[in-house]
């Protein structure tokens, strides 16, 4: 049962990865494309890590650290991209 749940989480994560790449083909703005890609990539990576956590629970400290690092890194990266994409006159 745990193996099936683990492989399901990993499969869902891979689906999120592919799902995040499809907006790159569209005609929307670059920021929309980056946002959808980063959200799907974060969710996919976290799902894969949860699947690994179910598969190898002895490594839980490292895998929890990986989930926290992903959440913090992608949040900070989103703010940096938003700040850099704003007009030049808005920077202090």
Tab-separated table of C-alpha atoms in Angstrom:
chain	number	residue	atom	x	y	z
A	1	UNK	CA	0.000	0.000	0.000
A	2	UNK	CA	2.779	2.436	0.904
A	3	UNK	CA	4.619	1.603	-2.333
A	4	UNK	CA	1.525	2.382	-4.397
A	5	UNK	CA	1.004	5.679	-2.573
A	6	UNK	CA	4.675	6.543	-2.993
A	7	UNK	CA	4.622	5.875	-6.733
A	8	UNK	CA	1.372	7.826	-7.031
A	9	UNK	CA	2.961	10.877	-5.382
A	10	UNK	CA	5.996	10.596	-7.646
A	11	UNK	CA	3.755	10.237	-10.714
A	12	UNK	CA	1.674	13.265	-9.697
A	13	UNK	CA	4.896	15.225	-9.251
A	14	UNK	CA	6.079	14.354	-12.737
A	15	UNK	CA	2.657	15.335	-14.117
A	16	UNK	CA	2.957	18.723	-12.382
A	17	UNK	CA	6.368	19.204	-13.973
A	18	UNK	CA	4.973	18.606	-17.452
A	19	UNK	CA	1.814	20.605	-16.713
A	20	UNK	CA	3.971	23.609	-15.777
A	21	UNK	CA	5.779	23.602	-19.109
A	22	UNK	CA	2.640	23.900	-21.259
A	23	UNK	CA	2.010	27.622	-20.473
A	24	UNK	CA	5.469	28.386	-21.889
A	25	UNK	CA	4.053	27.753	-25.362
A	26	UNK	CA	1.176	30.243	-24.968
A	27	UNK	CA	0.945	33.902	-25.891
A	28	UNK	CA	0.780	35.254	-22.336
A	29	UNK	CA	3.315	37.537	-20.645
A	30	UNK	CA	6.688	36.281	-19.510
A	31	UNK	CA	5.780	36.843	-15.853
A	32	UNK	CA	2.647	34.688	-16.177
A	33	UNK	CA	4.721	31.960	-17.792
A	34	UNK	CA	7.358	32.117	-15.057
A	35	UNK	CA	4.728	32.112	-12.318
A	36	UNK	CA	2.871	29.084	-13.642
A	37	UNK	CA	6.129	27.239	-14.274
A	38	UNK	CA	7.511	27.933	-10.793
A	39	UNK	CA	4.251	26.985	-9.019
A	40	UNK	CA	3.892	23.726	-10.946
A	41	UNK	CA	7.579	22.935	-10.495
A	42	UNK	CA	7.399	23.562	-6.745
A	43	UNK	CA	4.281	21.435	-6.293
A	44	UNK	CA	5.714	18.680	-8.478
A	45	UNK	CA	9.022	18.631	-6.641
A	46	UNK	CA	7.286	18.607	-3.261
A	47	UNK	CA	5.049	15.752	-4.374
A	48	UNK	CA	8.070	13.760	-5.505
A	49	UNK	CA	9.791	14.401	-2.177
A	50	UNK	CA	6.678	13.246	-0.293
A	51	UNK	CA	6.742	10.089	-2.419
A	52	UNK	CA	10.382	9.568	-1.478
A	53	UNK	CA	9.525	10.220	2.164
A	54	UNK	CA	6.999	7.388	2.022
A	55	UNK	CA	9.503	5.119	0.293
A	56	UNK	CA	12.520	5.830	2.535
A	57	UNK	CA	11.229	7.175	5.874
A	58	UNK	CA	14.658	6.785	7.473
A	59	UNK	CA	15.786	9.888	5.544
A	60	UNK	CA	12.964	12.097	6.849
A	61	UNK	CA	15.183	14.939	8.207
A	62	UNK	CA	16.806	15.538	4.823
A	63	UNK	CA	13.554	15.204	2.903
A	64	UNK	CA	11.689	17.612	5.225
A	65	UNK	CA	14.597	20.042	4.847
A	66	UNK	CA	14.283	19.708	1.072
A	67	UNK	CA	10.553	20.519	1.206
A	68	UNK	CA	11.147	23.580	3.410
A	69	UNK	CA	14.018	24.738	1.189
A	70	UNK	CA	11.858	24.419	-1.923
A	71	UNK	CA	9.061	26.452	-0.350
A	72	UNK	CA	11.388	29.228	0.834
A	73	UNK	CA	13.531	29.345	-2.306
A	74	UNK	CA	10.619	29.588	-4.723
A	75	UNK	CA	8.819	32.198	-2.611
A	76	UNK	CA	11.910	34.400	-2.431
A	77	UNK	CA	12.613	33.883	-6.129
A	78	UNK	CA	9.061	35.017	-6.935
A	79	UNK	CA	9.535	38.240	-4.988
A	80	UNK	CA	12.906	38.899	-6.627
A	81	UNK	CA	11.449	38.379	-10.109
A	82	UNK	CA	8.510	40.656	-9.326
A	83	UNK	CA	10.848	43.353	-8.009
A	84	UNK	CA	13.164	43.095	-11.016
A	85	UNK	CA	10.276	43.226	-13.474
A	86	UNK	CA	8.829	46.430	-12.040
A	87	UNK	CA	9.612	49.691	-13.845
A	88	UNK	CA	12.882	51.494	-13.156
A	89	UNK	CA	11.167	54.440	-11.470
A	90	UNK	CA	9.668	52.259	-8.733
A	91	UNK	CA	13.009	51.143	-7.222
A	92	UNK	CA	14.281	53.040	-4.191
